[in-house]
Amino acid sequence: MLTLYGNRQTRTARCLWTLEELALRYRHIPLNPNAGETRNADYLALNPAGKVPTLVDDDFVLSESVAITYYLASKRQTSLWPSDPRAVARIYQWSSWASTELEFPLTMIVREMRRAAAANDEPNKEMIANCLKATETTLATLETHLAGGRKYVAHSAFSIGDLNTAISVSFVAPRVDMSRFPATKAWLDRCLARPAWQRVQAIDEDKLRAEAAEASA
């Protein structure tokens, strides 16, 4: 049985989506790092960084959301992980782009908001505006890639490259004017309409927490 630690509001969503796409049996333990739930000794033994997600597969423990999606998808031959090495290279390309280039400005905004909250201070609005502008500049790269008529980022079918990239774009989309990126918006809507993602959205993490607490009582 696979066990995945982490809550849906984090990058854990990538891993949940992958598990649902592959119809794998798994146990989900929704830990919230912002509530200190990843700082206990048992969890730190699995992930010394105290972050989510973490995947446990028998005696194999893996962290970092993109690495987990690669591992899960490569366990079986599907369109999520194609046999064509060029398509796999595109998966690496766009997953890396999403988790570094696109998410970086948003990460800076989150850090600034946390700094301001901790200091009882006003967030640096100029800095936030500059980060959002950088995000839009970065999104233009994906728009160019998709504007030529591509339905998906890596090959002719939905892949882990789309899944990893869509999660990052979904973090950004509510904060920018997506009408400037019509091909990207259409692609994102297509990805997020998938039944596997809808099943992730329907996960009742409060119920899972209650069941875990009852089992340990």
CSV table of N, CA, C and O in Angstrom, one decimal, residues 7-16 52-53 64-66 69 99 103-104 107 167-168 171:
chain,number,residue,atom,x,y,z
A,7,ASN,N,-1.2,17.8,2.6
A,7,ASN,CA,-2.6,18.3,2.3
A,7,ASN,C,-2.7,18.8,0.9
A,7,ASN,O,-1.8,19.2,0.2
A,8,ARG,N,-3.9,18.8,0.4
A,8,ARG,CA,-4.3,19.1,-1.0
A,8,ARG,C,-3.9,20.5,-1.3
A,8,ARG,O,-3.7,20.8,-2.5
A,9,GLN,N,-3.9,21.4,-0.4
A,9,GLN,CA,-3.6,22.8,-0.7
A,9,GLN,C,-2.1,23.1,-1.0
A,9,GLN,O,-1.8,24.2,-1.3
A,10,THR,N,-1.3,22.1,-0.9
A,10,THR,CA,0.1,22.2,-1.2
A,10,THR,C,0.4,21.5,-2.5
A,10,THR,O,-0.4,21.0,-3.2
A,11,ARG,N,1.7,21.4,-2.8
A,11,ARG,CA,2.2,20.6,-4.0
A,11,ARG,C,1.8,19.1,-3.9
A,11,ARG,O,2.0,18.4,-4.9
A,12,THR,N,1.4,18.7,-2.7
A,12,THR,CA,0.9,17.3,-2.6
A,12,THR,C,-0.2,17.0,-3.6
A,12,THR,O,-0.4,15.9,-4.0
A,13,ALA,N,-0.9,18.1,-4.1
A,13,ALA,CA,-2.0,17.9,-5.1
A,13,ALA,C,-1.4,17.2,-6.3
A,13,ALA,O,-2.2,16.4,-7.0
A,14,ARG,N,-0.2,17.5,-6.7
A,14,ARG,CA,0.4,16.8,-7.9
A,14,ARG,C,0.4,15.3,-7.7
A,14,ARG,O,0.1,14.5,-8.6
A,15,CYS,N,0.8,14.9,-6.5
A,15,CYS,CA,0.9,13.4,-6.2
A,15,CYS,C,-0.5,12.8,-6.1
A,15,CYS,O,-0.7,11.7,-6.6
A,16,LEU,N,-1.4,13.4,-5.5
A,16,LEU,CA,-2.8,12.9,-5.4
A,16,LEU,C,-3.4,12.8,-6.8
A,16,LEU,O,-4.0,11.7,-7.1
A,52,VAL,N,6.0,18.8,3.0
A,52,VAL,CA,5.2,17.8,2.3
A,52,VAL,C,5.4,18.1,0.8
A,52,VAL,O,5.7,19.2,0.4
A,53,PRO,N,5.1,17.1,-0.1
A,53,PRO,CA,4.6,15.7,0.3
A,53,PRO,C,5.8,14.8,0.6
A,53,PRO,O,6.9,15.0,0.3
A,64,GLU,N,9.6,15.5,-2.5
A,64,GLU,CA,9.6,16.4,-3.6
A,64,GLU,C,8.5,15.9,-4.6
A,64,GLU,O,8.6,14.9,-5.2
A,65,SER,N,7.5,16.8,-4.8
A,65,SER,CA,6.3,16.4,-5.5
A,65,SER,C,6.6,16.0,-7.0
A,65,SER,O,6.0,15.0,-7.4
A,66,VAL,N,7.5,16.7,-7.7
A,66,VAL,CA,7.8,16.3,-9.1
A,66,VAL,C,8.4,15.0,-9.1
A,66,VAL,O,8.1,14.1,-10.0
A,69,THR,N,5.8,12.3,-8.7
A,69,THR,CA,5.0,12.0,-9.9
A,69,THR,C,5.8,11.2,-10.9
A,69,THR,O,5.2,10.4,-11.6
A,99,SER,N,8.0,24.2,-11.9
A,99,SER,CA,8.4,24.1,-10.5
A,99,SER,C,9.5,25.1,-10.1
A,99,SER,O,9.7,25.4,-8.9
A,103,GLU,N,6.9,29.0,-10.5
A,103,GLU,CA,6.5,29.1,-9.1
A,103,GLU,C,7.4,30.1,-8.3
A,103,GLU,O,7.0,30.5,-7.3
A,104,PHE,N,8.6,30.4,-8.8
A,104,PHE,CA,9.5,31.2,-8.0
A,104,PHE,C,9.0,32.5,-7.6
A,104,PHE,O,9.0,32.9,-6.4
A,107,THR,N,6.4,32.1,-5.0
A,107,THR,CA,7.1,31.7,-3.7
A,107,THR,C,7.6,33.0,-3.0
A,107,THR,O,7.5,33.1,-1.8
A,167,ILE,N,-0.6,22.2,-12.2
A,167,ILE,CA,-0.7,22.6,-10.8
A,167,ILE,C,-0.1,23.9,-10.6
A,167,ILE,O,-0.6,24.8,-9.9
A,168,SER,N,1.1,24.2,-11.2
A,168,SER,CA,1.8,25.5,-11.0
A,168,SER,C,1.0,26.6,-11.6
A,168,SER,O,0.8,27.7,-11.0
A,171,PHE,N,-1.9,27.7,-9.5
A,171,PHE,CA,-1.5,28.6,-8.4
A,171,PHE,C,-1.5,30.0,-8.9
A,171,PHE,O,-1.8,30.9,-8.1
